[in-house]
Tab-separated table of C-alpha atoms in Angstrom:
chain	number	residue	atom	x	y	z
U	28	MET	CA	-9.186	-20.748	22.815
U	29	ALA	CA	-10.196	-17.192	21.978
U	30	GLU	CA	-8.338	-14.464	23.844
U	31	LYS	CA	-10.250	-11.933	25.910
U	32	LEU	CA	-10.538	-8.492	24.355
U	33	MET	CA	-11.544	-5.115	25.732
U	34	LYS	CA	-13.648	-2.727	23.676
U	35	PHE	CA	-11.288	-0.491	21.725
U	36	SER	CA	-12.913	2.749	22.918
U	37	GLU	CA	-12.575	1.598	26.522
U	38	ALA	CA	-8.992	0.424	26.026
U	39	VAL	CA	-7.718	3.740	24.658
U	40	GLU	CA	-9.579	5.597	27.377
U	41	LYS	CA	-7.898	3.582	30.145
U	42	TYR	CA	-4.449	3.163	28.591
U	43	ASP	CA	-2.041	5.155	26.447
U	44	PRO	CA	-0.894	3.125	23.415
U	45	VAL	CA	2.705	3.310	22.231
U	46	ILE	CA	3.564	1.811	18.866
U	47	GLY	CA	6.706	1.175	16.865
U	48	LEU	CA	7.195	0.000	13.306
U	49	GLU	CA	10.019	-1.788	11.559
U	50	VAL	CA	9.309	-1.490	7.848
U	51	HIS	CA	11.319	-3.768	5.553
U	52	VAL	CA	11.680	-2.472	1.996
U	53	GLU	CA	13.249	-4.761	-0.592
U	54	LEU	CA	15.312	-2.805	-3.102
U	55	ASN	CA	14.766	-3.446	-6.803
U	56	THR	CA	18.419	-3.787	-7.741
U	57	LYS	CA	19.282	-6.181	-10.548
U	58	THR	CA	21.457	-8.342	-8.289
U	59	LYS	CA	21.653	-9.286	-4.618
U	60	LEU	CA	23.351	-7.271	-1.896
U	61	PHE	CA	26.608	-9.230	-1.741
U	62	CYS	CA	26.730	-11.299	-4.938
U	63	PRO	CA	25.745	-11.166	-8.646
U	64	ALA	CA	22.754	-13.513	-8.292
U	65	GLU	CA	19.687	-12.187	-10.113
U	66	VAL	CA	16.875	-10.503	-8.193
U	67	SER	CA	13.393	-11.166	-9.605
U	68	PHE	CA	10.043	-12.232	-8.205
U	69	GLY	CA	8.457	-15.568	-9.052
U	70	GLY	CA	11.470	-17.431	-10.373
U	71	GLU	CA	11.835	-21.209	-10.223
U	72	PRO	CA	12.702	-22.013	-6.572
U	73	ASN	CA	16.406	-22.193	-5.737
U	74	THR	CA	17.669	-21.025	-9.122
U	75	GLN	CA	18.798	-17.441	-8.314
U	76	LEU	CA	21.839	-18.481	-6.309
U	77	THR	CA	25.619	-18.161	-6.139
U	78	PRO	CA	28.152	-19.643	-3.684
U	79	VAL	CA	27.914	-16.370	-1.719
U	80	SER	CA	24.124	-16.426	-1.366
U	81	LEU	CA	24.367	-20.107	-0.384
U	82	GLY	CA	26.978	-19.302	2.257
U	83	LEU	CA	29.444	-21.845	0.905
U	84	PRO	CA	32.884	-21.996	2.584
U	85	GLY	CA	35.448	-19.732	0.945
U	86	SER	CA	32.890	-17.458	-0.762
U	87	LEU	CA	33.334	-13.758	-0.016
U	88	PRO	CA	30.701	-10.988	-0.142
U	89	VAL	CA	31.128	-7.754	-2.113
U	90	VAL	CA	28.768	-4.843	-1.444
U	91	ASN	CA	26.341	-3.832	-4.207
U	92	LYS	CA	26.981	-0.099	-4.841
U	93	SER	CA	23.515	0.474	-6.299
U	94	ALA	CA	21.927	-0.876	-3.118
U	95	ILE	CA	23.914	1.580	-1.014
U	96	ASP	CA	22.937	4.474	-3.286
U	97	TYR	CA	19.273	3.448	-3.136
U	98	ALA	CA	19.451	3.298	0.646
U	99	ILE	CA	21.039	6.752	0.841
U	100	LYS	CA	18.266	8.208	-1.340
U	101	LEU	CA	15.686	6.701	0.997
U	102	GLY	CA	17.583	8.109	3.975
U	103	LEU	CA	17.523	11.565	2.392
U	104	ALA	CA	13.760	11.307	1.821
U	105	LEU	CA	13.321	10.344	5.483
U	106	HIS	CA	15.431	13.300	6.675
U	107	CYS	CA	17.981	10.894	8.155
U	108	ASP	CA	21.532	11.702	9.145
U	109	ILE	CA	23.704	9.946	6.528
U	110	ALA	CA	26.778	8.407	8.175
U	111	GLU	CA	30.177	9.072	6.637
U	112	TRP	CA	31.277	5.644	7.886
U	113	SER	CA	28.916	2.689	8.295
U	114	GLN	CA	29.575	-0.965	8.966
U	115	PHE	CA	28.017	-4.351	8.301
U	116	ALA	CA	27.684	-6.817	11.169
U	117	ARG	CA	26.728	-10.442	11.556
U	118	LYS	CA	23.433	-11.023	13.337
U	119	ASN	CA	23.432	-14.520	14.727
U	120	TYR	CA	20.568	-16.865	15.407
U	121	PHE	CA	19.054	-19.866	13.702
U	122	TYR	CA	17.616	-18.942	10.310
U	123	PRO	CA	16.058	-21.986	8.607
U	124	ASP	CA	15.797	-19.887	5.457
U	125	MET	CA	19.257	-18.240	5.603
U	126	PRO	CA	21.883	-20.654	4.242
U	127	ARG	CA	24.881	-19.157	6.085
U	128	ASP	CA	22.939	-19.231	9.384
U	129	TYR	CA	23.486	-15.555	10.135
U	130	GLN	CA	22.222	-12.340	8.594
U	131	ILE	CA	24.494	-9.570	7.363
U	132	SER	CA	22.934	-6.431	8.756
U	133	GLN	CA	24.007	-3.168	10.404
U	134	TYR	CA	24.032	-2.673	14.143
U	135	ASP	CA	25.795	0.190	15.927
U	136	LYS	CA	27.014	1.932	12.767
U	137	PRO	CA	24.011	2.113	10.381
U	138	LEU	CA	24.121	3.953	7.061
U	139	ASN	CA	21.106	6.158	7.906
U	140	GLY	CA	20.737	7.509	11.437
U	141	GLU	CA	17.973	9.514	13.071
U	142	GLY	CA	15.301	11.134	10.923
U	143	TYR	CA	11.569	11.711	10.727
U	144	LEU	CA	8.598	11.464	8.402
U	145	ASP	CA	5.546	13.725	8.422
U	146	VAL	CA	2.383	11.858	7.459
U	147	GLU	CA	-1.045	13.216	6.642
U	148	LEU	CA	-4.046	11.662	8.389
U	149	GLU	CA	-7.536	11.351	6.935
U	150	ASP	CA	-8.706	14.714	8.292
U	151	GLY	CA	-5.614	16.542	7.037
U	152	GLU	CA	-3.750	16.562	10.366
U	153	ILE	CA	0.032	16.182	10.011
U	154	PHE	CA	1.641	13.704	12.425
U	155	ARG	CA	5.438	13.463	12.735
U	156	VAL	CA	6.833	9.949	13.111
U	157	PRO	CA	10.350	9.882	14.613
U	158	ILE	CA	12.811	7.490	12.942
U	159	GLU	CA	15.641	5.809	14.821
U	160	ARG	CA	17.532	4.409	11.817
U	161	ALA	CA	17.198	3.021	8.307
U	162	HIS	CA	19.861	0.364	7.938
U	163	VAL	CA	20.841	-1.962	5.111
U	164	GLU	CA	20.729	-5.750	5.339
U	165	ASP	CA	20.140	-8.826	3.217
U	166	ASP	CA	16.844	-10.650	3.236
U	167	ALA	CA	16.206	-14.230	4.280
U	168	GLY	CA	14.737	-16.908	2.020
U	169	LYS	CA	11.128	-18.076	2.046
U	170	ASN	CA	9.618	-21.040	3.884
U	171	THR	CA	6.511	-22.771	2.594
U	172	HIS	CA	4.822	-24.938	5.225
U	173	VAL	CA	3.020	-28.009	3.913
U	174	GLY	CA	0.260	-29.922	5.653
U	175	GLY	CA	-1.082	-27.175	7.917
U	176	ALA	CA	-4.010	-24.827	7.421
U	177	ASP	CA	-3.529	-21.815	5.141
U	178	GLY	CA	0.189	-22.512	4.765
U	179	ARG	CA	0.833	-21.868	8.462
U	180	ILE	CA	3.494	-23.702	10.426
U	181	GLU	CA	0.955	-24.926	12.979
U	182	GLY	CA	-0.027	-28.457	11.988
U	183	ALA	CA	2.425	-28.649	9.072
U	184	ASP	CA	4.260	-31.945	8.589
U	185	HIS	CA	7.159	-30.469	6.594
U	186	SER	CA	8.476	-27.214	5.148
U	187	LEU	CA	10.012	-26.295	1.805
U	188	VAL	CA	12.717	-23.647	1.562
U	189	ASP	CA	13.292	-21.360	-1.411
U	190	TYR	CA	16.621	-19.517	-1.167
U	191	ASN	CA	16.000	-17.198	-4.126
U	192	ARG	CA	15.142	-14.306	-1.819
U	193	ALA	CA	18.116	-14.959	0.470
U	194	GLY	CA	20.563	-12.121	-0.044
U	195	VAL	CA	18.126	-9.679	-1.681
U	196	PRO	CA	19.012	-6.151	-0.462
U	197	LEU	CA	16.584	-4.392	1.793
U	198	VAL	CA	16.392	-1.370	4.035
U	199	GLU	CA	14.843	-1.748	7.468
U	200	ILE	CA	13.307	1.509	8.670
U	201	VAL	CA	12.979	1.504	12.457
U	202	THR	CA	10.918	4.133	14.209
U	203	LYS	CA	11.465	5.431	17.677
U	204	PRO	CA	8.522	4.789	20.016
U	205	ILE	CA	5.549	6.603	18.500
U	206	THR	CA	3.643	8.381	21.255
U	207	GLY	CA	0.745	10.793	21.342
U	208	ALA	CA	-1.392	9.041	18.726
U	209	GLY	CA	-3.931	7.722	21.227
U	210	ALA	CA	-7.032	6.300	19.573
U	211	ARG	CA	-5.531	7.159	16.160
U	212	ALA	CA	-2.494	4.879	16.593
U	213	ALA	CA	-3.643	2.442	13.897
U	214	GLU	CA	-4.449	5.291	11.504
U	215	VAL	CA	-1.016	6.836	12.079
U	216	ALA	CA	0.677	3.496	11.376
U	217	GLY	CA	-1.297	2.940	8.192
U	218	ALA	CA	-0.597	6.456	6.930
U	219	TYR	CA	3.107	6.094	7.760
U	220	VAL	CA	3.572	2.840	5.838
U	221	ARG	CA	1.534	4.139	2.893
U	222	THR	CA	3.734	7.229	2.791
U	223	ILE	CA	6.878	5.082	2.759
U	224	ARG	CA	5.372	3.059	-0.084
U	225	ASP	CA	4.746	6.262	-2.031
U	226	ILE	CA	8.284	7.515	-1.359
U	227	VAL	CA	10.124	4.361	-2.468
U	228	ARG	CA	8.014	4.205	-5.616
U	229	ALA	CA	8.748	7.856	-6.360
U	230	LEU	CA	12.450	7.121	-5.868
U	231	ASN	CA	12.081	4.020	-8.093
U	232	ILE	CA	14.102	1.965	-5.612
U	233	SER	CA	11.472	-0.673	-4.783
U	234	ASN	CA	8.361	-2.168	-6.338
U	235	ALA	CA	6.791	-1.940	-2.854
U	236	ARG	CA	4.315	-4.736	-3.599
U	237	MET	CA	3.225	-5.899	-0.165
U	238	GLU	CA	1.475	-8.977	-1.549
U	239	GLN	CA	4.819	-10.051	-3.082
U	240	GLY	CA	6.773	-9.416	0.114
U	241	ASN	CA	8.648	-6.412	-1.341
U	242	MET	CA	7.452	-4.464	1.660
U	243	ARG	CA	6.314	-5.688	5.054
U	244	ALA	CA	6.273	-4.487	8.633
U	245	ASP	CA	6.927	-5.720	12.134
U	246	VAL	CA	4.384	-4.028	14.408
U	247	ASN	CA	5.249	-3.245	18.040
U	248	VAL	CA	2.497	-2.334	20.505
U	249	SER	CA	2.568	-1.598	24.219
U	250	LEU	CA	0.251	0.096	26.692
U	251	ARG	CA	0.958	2.334	29.661
U	252	ASN	CA	-1.306	3.856	32.275
U	253	SER	CA	-0.780	7.461	31.169
U	254	PRO	CA	1.305	9.521	28.730
U	255	ASP	CA	3.851	10.328	31.458
U	256	ALA	CA	4.193	6.734	32.721
U	257	PRO	CA	7.088	4.415	31.729
U	258	PHE	CA	6.638	2.334	28.598
U	259	GLY	CA	4.824	-0.963	29.019
U	260	THR	CA	5.928	-4.394	27.785
U	261	ARG	CA	5.593	-4.644	24.014
U	262	SER	CA	4.565	-7.359	21.649
U	263	GLU	CA	6.044	-7.563	18.142
U	264	THR	CA	3.803	-8.900	15.395
U	265	LYS	CA	6.077	-10.064	12.584
U	266	ASN	CA	5.894	-9.677	8.810
U	267	VAL	CA	2.494	-8.053	8.373
U	268	ASN	CA	2.117	-7.520	4.633
U	269	SER	CA	-0.950	-5.336	4.103
U	270	PHE	CA	-1.964	-1.858	5.210
U	271	ARG	CA	-5.227	-3.107	6.667
U	272	GLY	CA	-3.351	-5.909	8.413
U	273	ILE	CA	-1.036	-3.384	10.075
U	274	GLU	CA	-3.961	-1.251	11.242
U	275	ARG	CA	-5.982	-4.237	12.458
U	276	THR	CA	-2.958	-5.719	14.242
U	277	ILE	CA	-2.614	-2.539	16.290
U	278	VAL	CA	-6.309	-2.394	17.140
U	279	TYR	CA	-6.325	-6.073	18.131
U	280	GLU	CA	-3.170	-5.814	20.248
U	281	ILE	CA	-4.471	-2.739	22.066
U	282	ARG	CA	-7.699	-4.596	22.884
U	283	ARG	CA	-5.864	-7.808	23.867
U	284	GLN	CA	-3.220	-6.161	26.038
U	285	ALA	CA	-5.796	-3.947	27.744
U	286	ALA	CA	-7.803	-7.029	28.699
U	287	VAL	CA	-4.673	-8.742	30.057
U	288	LEU	CA	-3.708	-5.717	32.160
U	289	GLU	CA	-7.271	-5.164	33.367
U	290	ALA	CA	-7.355	-8.766	34.615
U	291	GLY	CA	-4.143	-8.194	36.590
U	292	GLY	CA	-1.964	-10.157	34.192
U	293	GLU	CA	1.338	-9.316	32.546
U	294	VAL	CA	1.911	-8.767	28.842
U	295	LEU	CA	4.642	-11.043	27.503
U	296	GLN	CA	7.484	-9.579	25.481
U	297	GLU	CA	7.065	-11.906	22.540
U	298	THR	CA	6.787	-12.116	18.790
U	299	ARG	CA	3.330	-12.707	17.411
U	300	HIS	CA	1.820	-13.423	14.006
U	301	TRP	CA	-1.166	-11.799	12.309
U	302	ASP	CA	-3.844	-14.280	11.235
U	303	GLU	CA	-5.698	-12.624	8.373
U	304	ALA	CA	-8.381	-15.303	8.235
U	305	ASN	CA	-9.371	-14.907	11.882
U	306	GLN	CA	-8.371	-11.237	12.255
U	307	THR	CA	-6.320	-12.056	15.348
U	308	THR	CA	-2.694	-12.223	16.456
U	309	ALA	CA	-1.186	-15.442	17.813
U	310	GLY	CA	1.789	-15.881	20.139
U	311	GLY	CA	5.110	-16.992	18.703
U	312	ARG	CA	8.375	-17.043	20.650
U	313	VAL	CA	9.650	-14.990	23.578
U	314	LYS	CA	11.194	-11.854	22.081
U	315	THR	CA	14.976	-11.852	21.784
U	316	ASP	CA	16.878	-8.745	22.834
U	317	ALA	CA	19.645	-7.280	20.686
U	318	ASP	CA	22.396	-8.632	22.987
U	319	ASP	CA	21.258	-12.189	22.302
U	320	TYR	CA	21.951	-11.816	18.574
U	321	ARG	CA	25.710	-11.652	19.308
U	322	TYR	CA	26.332	-8.882	16.797
U	323	PHE	CA	29.933	-8.399	15.698
U	324	PRO	CA	31.502	-6.617	12.682
U	325	ASP	CA	31.561	-8.827	9.603
U	326	PRO	CA	35.264	-9.646	9.084
U	327	ASP	CA	34.767	-10.141	5.335
U	328	LEU	CA	33.455	-6.621	4.677
U	329	VAL	CA	35.237	-3.297	5.034
U	330	MET	CA	33.477	-0.239	6.392
U	331	VAL	CA	31.421	1.787	3.898
U	332	HIS	CA	32.702	5.333	3.357
U	333	ILE	CA	30.273	7.907	1.962
U	334	THR	CA	31.660	11.299	1.036
U	335	LYS	CA	29.766	14.590	1.221
U	336	GLU	CA	30.321	14.984	-2.530
U	337	HIS	CA	28.614	11.659	-3.231
U	338	ILE	CA	25.652	12.580	-1.038
U	339	ASP	CA	25.344	15.870	-2.945
U	340	GLU	CA	25.348	13.924	-6.240
U	341	LEU	CA	22.496	11.737	-4.994
U	342	LYS	CA	20.581	14.759	-3.693
U	343	ALA	CA	20.703	16.223	-7.193
U	344	GLN	CA	19.067	13.034	-8.528
U	345	MET	CA	16.151	13.118	-6.084
U	346	PRO	CA	12.741	13.252	-7.803
U	347	GLU	CA	9.626	15.097	-6.724
U	348	MET	CA	8.489	13.764	-3.366
U	349	PRO	CA	4.900	12.544	-2.793
U	350	ARG	CA	3.655	15.578	-0.854
U	351	GLU	CA	5.091	18.007	-3.402
U	352	ARG	CA	3.531	15.923	-6.155
U	353	ARG	CA	0.129	15.889	-4.446
U	354	ASN	CA	0.170	19.662	-4.048
U	355	ARG	CA	1.127	20.124	-7.703
U	356	LEU	CA	-1.533	17.735	-8.989
U	357	GLN	CA	-4.201	19.272	-6.791
U	358	THR	CA	-3.443	22.674	-8.305
U	359	GLU	CA	-3.298	21.323	-11.864
U	360	TRP	CA	-6.545	19.418	-11.461
U	361	GLY	CA	-8.365	22.200	-9.620
U	362	LEU	CA	-9.483	19.944	-6.755
U	363	SER	CA	-10.553	20.996	-3.279
U	364	ASP	CA	-8.631	19.802	-0.215
U	365	ASN	CA	-11.421	17.329	0.574
U	366	ASP	CA	-11.503	15.937	-2.959
U	367	MET	CA	-7.736	15.415	-2.975
U	368	ARG	CA	-7.806	13.885	0.496
U	369	ASP	CA	-10.485	11.421	-0.632
U	370	ILE	CA	-8.276	10.320	-3.528
U	371	ILE	CA	-5.260	9.903	-1.260
U	372	ASN	CA	-7.195	8.031	1.431
U	373	ALA	CA	-8.470	5.637	-1.239
U	374	SER	CA	-4.870	5.069	-2.477
U	375	ALA	CA	-6.110	6.203	-5.883
U	376	LEU	CA	-3.677	9.021	-6.684
U	377	ASP	CA	-1.469	6.969	-9.004
U	378	LEU	CA	-4.508	5.519	-10.753
U	379	VAL	CA	-6.144	8.910	-11.276
U	380	GLU	CA	-2.892	10.433	-12.532
U	381	GLU	CA	-2.275	7.571	-14.977
U	382	THR	CA	-5.874	7.884	-16.200
U	383	VAL	CA	-5.375	11.592	-16.859
U	384	LYS	CA	-2.120	10.836	-18.678
U	385	ALA	CA	-4.070	8.335	-20.811
U	386	GLY	CA	-6.365	11.124	-21.994
U	387	ALA	CA	-9.189	11.458	-19.458
U	388	SER	CA	-10.115	14.715	-17.789
U	389	PRO	CA	-9.171	15.019	-14.087
U	390	ALA	CA	-12.884	15.273	-13.200
U	391	GLY	CA	-13.732	12.181	-15.243
U	392	ALA	CA	-10.844	10.145	-13.861
U	393	ARG	CA	-11.744	11.087	-10.304
U	394	LYS	CA	-15.442	10.333	-10.887
U	395	TRP	CA	-14.815	6.759	-12.006
U	396	TRP	CA	-12.121	5.737	-9.528
U	397	MET	CA	-13.855	7.332	-6.542
U	398	GLY	CA	-17.347	6.313	-7.642
U	399	GLU	CA	-18.345	3.148	-9.455
U	400	ILE	CA	-14.926	1.445	-9.260
U	401	SER	CA	-14.395	2.285	-5.587
U	402	ARG	CA	-17.884	0.998	-4.759
U	403	THR	CA	-17.095	-2.296	-6.479
U	404	ALA	CA	-13.784	-2.598	-4.613
U	405	ASN	CA	-15.525	-2.029	-1.278
U	406	GLU	CA	-18.226	-4.581	-2.081
U	407	ASN	CA	-15.554	-7.162	-2.859
U	408	ASP	CA	-13.324	-6.179	0.079
U	409	THR	CA	-10.371	-5.569	-2.218
U	410	THR	CA	-8.202	-2.669	-3.350
U	411	LEU	CA	-8.581	-0.560	-6.477
U	412	GLU	CA	-5.268	-1.841	-7.855
U	413	GLU	CA	-6.395	-5.443	-7.514
U	414	LEU	CA	-9.449	-4.955	-9.722
U	415	SER	CA	-9.218	-6.010	-13.375
U	416	ILE	CA	-9.460	-2.493	-14.770
U	417	THR	CA	-6.606	-0.201	-15.741
U	418	PRO	CA	-6.220	3.569	-16.089
U	419	ALA	CA	-6.145	3.056	-19.870
U	420	ASP	CA	-9.509	1.266	-19.648
U	421	VAL	CA	-11.064	4.123	-17.678
U	422	ALA	CA	-9.675	6.692	-20.104
U	423	ARG	CA	-11.157	4.711	-22.997
U	424	VAL	CA	-14.586	4.691	-21.322
U	425	GLU	CA	-14.339	8.471	-20.965
U	426	ALA	CA	-13.401	8.732	-24.653
U	427	LEU	CA	-16.419	6.635	-25.667
U	428	ILE	CA	-18.657	8.983	-23.667
U	429	ALA	CA	-17.048	12.021	-25.328
U	430	GLU	CA	-17.593	10.429	-28.753
U	431	GLY	CA	-21.284	10.018	-27.955
U	432	LYS	CA	-21.051	6.237	-28.122
U	433	LEU	CA	-21.879	5.679	-24.440
U	434	ASN	CA	-24.146	7.439	-21.981
U	435	ASP	CA	-23.556	7.337	-18.246
U	436	LYS	CA	-25.669	4.222	-17.659
U	437	LEU	CA	-24.028	2.273	-20.478
U	438	ALA	CA	-20.611	3.480	-19.319
U	439	LYS	CA	-21.266	2.052	-15.837
U	440	GLN	CA	-22.299	-1.261	-17.378
U	441	THR	CA	-19.149	-1.216	-19.511
U	442	VAL	CA	-16.938	-0.575	-16.481
U	443	SER	CA	-18.638	-3.450	-14.647
U	444	GLY	CA	-17.967	-5.724	-17.612
U	445	VAL	CA	-14.281	-4.793	-17.706
U	446	ILE	CA	-13.954	-5.431	-13.961
U	447	ALA	CA	-15.693	-8.786	-14.435
U	448	GLY	CA	-12.960	-9.782	-16.884
U	449	GLU	CA	-15.002	-9.563	-20.083
U	450	GLY	CA	-12.282	-7.677	-21.955
U	451	THR	CA	-11.458	-4.115	-22.924
U	452	PRO	CA	-14.153	-1.409	-22.929
U	453	ASP	CA	-14.570	-1.756	-26.706
U	454	GLU	CA	-14.891	-5.534	-26.410
U	455	VAL	CA	-17.501	-5.226	-23.638
U	456	VAL	CA	-19.488	-2.683	-25.663
U	457	ALA	CA	-19.421	-4.922	-28.749
U	458	LYS	CA	-20.294	-8.048	-26.763
U	459	HIS	CA	-23.399	-6.559	-25.130
U	460	GLY	CA	-24.377	-4.029	-27.800
U	461	TYR	CA	-24.103	-1.216	-25.272
U	462	GLU	CA	-23.461	1.547	-27.811
U	463	VAL	CA	-25.799	4.532	-27.785
U	464	VAL	CA	-28.510	4.471	-30.478
U	465	GLN	CA	-27.268	6.783	-33.235
U	466	ASP	CA	-30.305	6.313	-35.527
U	467	THR	CA	-32.320	9.494	-34.953
U	468	GLY	CA	-35.187	7.993	-36.953
U	469	ALA	CA	-35.470	5.154	-34.441
U	470	LEU	CA	-35.321	7.632	-31.569
U	471	GLU	CA	-38.005	9.825	-33.165
U	472	ALA	CA	-40.278	6.810	-33.433
U	473	GLU	CA	-39.857	6.047	-29.729
U	474	VAL	CA	-40.392	9.710	-28.821
U	475	ASP	CA	-43.634	9.743	-30.854
U	476	LYS	CA	-44.846	6.662	-28.979
U	477	ALA	CA	-44.034	8.225	-25.622
U	478	LEU	CA	-45.745	11.507	-26.470
U	479	ALA	CA	-48.833	9.741	-27.819
U	480	ALA	CA	-49.089	7.690	-24.622
U	481	ASN	CA	-48.803	10.803	-22.414
U	482	PRO	CA	-50.992	13.615	-23.869
U	483	ASP	CA	-51.227	15.343	-20.475
U	484	ILE	CA	-47.431	15.624	-20.330
U	485	VAL	CA	-47.378	17.015	-23.859
U	486	GLU	CA	-49.740	19.835	-22.821
U	487	LYS	CA	-47.556	20.672	-19.806
U	488	LEU	CA	-44.441	20.753	-21.964
U	489	LYS	CA	-46.167	22.992	-24.503
U	490	SER	CA	-47.124	25.387	-21.719
U	491	GLY	CA	-43.452	25.695	-20.703
U	492	ASN	CA	-43.452	23.283	-17.748
U	493	MET	CA	-40.350	21.197	-18.355
U	494	LYS	CA	-40.520	19.118	-15.155
U	495	PRO	CA	-42.363	16.172	-16.805
U	496	MET	CA	-39.631	15.894	-19.479
U	497	GLY	CA	-37.982	13.181	-17.388
U	498	ALA	CA	-40.970	10.903	-17.826
U	499	ILE	CA	-40.686	11.058	-21.636
U	500	ILE	CA	-36.921	10.539	-21.529
U	501	GLY	CA	-37.430	7.614	-19.143
U	502	ALA	CA	-39.960	5.984	-21.475
U	503	VAL	CA	-37.563	6.279	-24.423
U	504	MET	CA	-34.698	4.942	-22.335
U	505	LYS	CA	-36.766	1.952	-21.316
U	506	ALA	CA	-37.745	1.256	-24.917
U	507	THR	CA	-34.095	1.450	-26.054
U	508	ARG	CA	-32.711	-0.535	-23.071
U	509	GLY	CA	-30.958	2.602	-21.814
U	510	GLN	CA	-29.137	3.122	-25.095
U	511	ALA	CA	-30.610	6.512	-25.971
U	512	ASP	CA	-28.746	9.760	-25.451
U	513	ALA	CA	-30.770	11.946	-23.072
U	514	LYS	CA	-29.701	15.200	-24.735
U	515	THR	CA	-30.649	13.900	-28.168
U	516	VAL	CA	-34.027	12.718	-26.898
U	517	THR	CA	-34.649	16.101	-25.270
U	518	GLY	CA	-33.860	17.864	-28.534
U	519	ILE	CA	-36.277	15.660	-30.473
U	520	VAL	CA	-39.040	16.230	-27.906
U	521	MET	CA	-38.550	20.000	-28.039
U	522	SER	CA	-38.720	20.001	-31.826
U	523	LYS	CA	-42.058	18.148	-31.722
U	524	ILE	CA	-43.872	20.292	-29.141
U	525	LYS	CA	-43.211	23.651	-30.791
């Protein structure tokens, strides 16, 4: 049965939304957090295991130093207070995909304490997101539900468990309640998670591939009557693994909760799940409070001691952060604020930069990614990165234009062919014979035909009126299936009307 929803504009006018995000970032260490089992995506199920990751009796965990260093670097980027002493705790409840039946996490003594992250919204406004903590923990395994629709647990007759991911190190970044966003709450959340993605990639501590589960978010939403009223009851939508999913979850929950409150009902404190197919959230279980997890210090792990000297060493290793990089690239490329913001909002900065590194001009790289390629992505409701075209491909198309082998029309057709999976730009050009006609004799013949068919245009051109030139160029283009170079055709025409 479909849930009642209030119009979003009406909901944010009547209620003040408060959101919170718990972003889980898997670290790309070579081994797991507490054992030497390999960490890699897509391995044969249940092969990346040790007695520790299986939770076998007598096995003892040992902390992965690289994971701690990665987490500290992330904490520094998030302006967190780095704790001199932090502690791992056991978080207890039934995990069907955690062999030891408890998670090793951090509770009252996290590695990274309070911090903040400034994010840039689509119009250039800077919004500060307050961070409560960024603690280290090991990931659970992965359940695959069989027999239900779309791999969901509803209707499934059995589940398969892959423990390869169990024990993979991750950092959970927990915000404080995010207030003051109003109707822009979803936009703030999307910008925040995108910024975290950019940071962890810049730090080279995570692949941050949401479709592979490297990065996902639990999305908390509540409504209150006014900005000075107490917080309302929140829902927590678990494991949302796309930026659009995070934004749409918030919009949906605001509309759903507003309808519940308007009808005099009460919002349940519960976990929910985002259904991408139906663009809705669905109720899960009643939300468990922290006390119910029965946290206690893990007796097999000593406290982690981080010295000021070690933090200074890691600070010295910190790379250029995303905002600094954007400002530098904008200056180097000579782009306006609006042009740069368009690239960022389209998540195209990495692609444009890689295209420039591959030899394209900044203007050319921007033109293709923000024009023809972006249009195709929108038409197919996908992202730029998911299309079958690379920065090297785009740079090669630009090179073919510079070499005079492609004009703009043929270049667009070549790009479309690459996206369609027909091969590299050179292969697409060869397959379809897209290359610009280089035979000036053939072009002269077509120009002569066009001029002979349009004597009135010839007279206008001879009198100095160049406006009808387009008609001659168009006729030649049509005759050559768009494979003529407009500048070359113009030069031939001018030589004949003197």
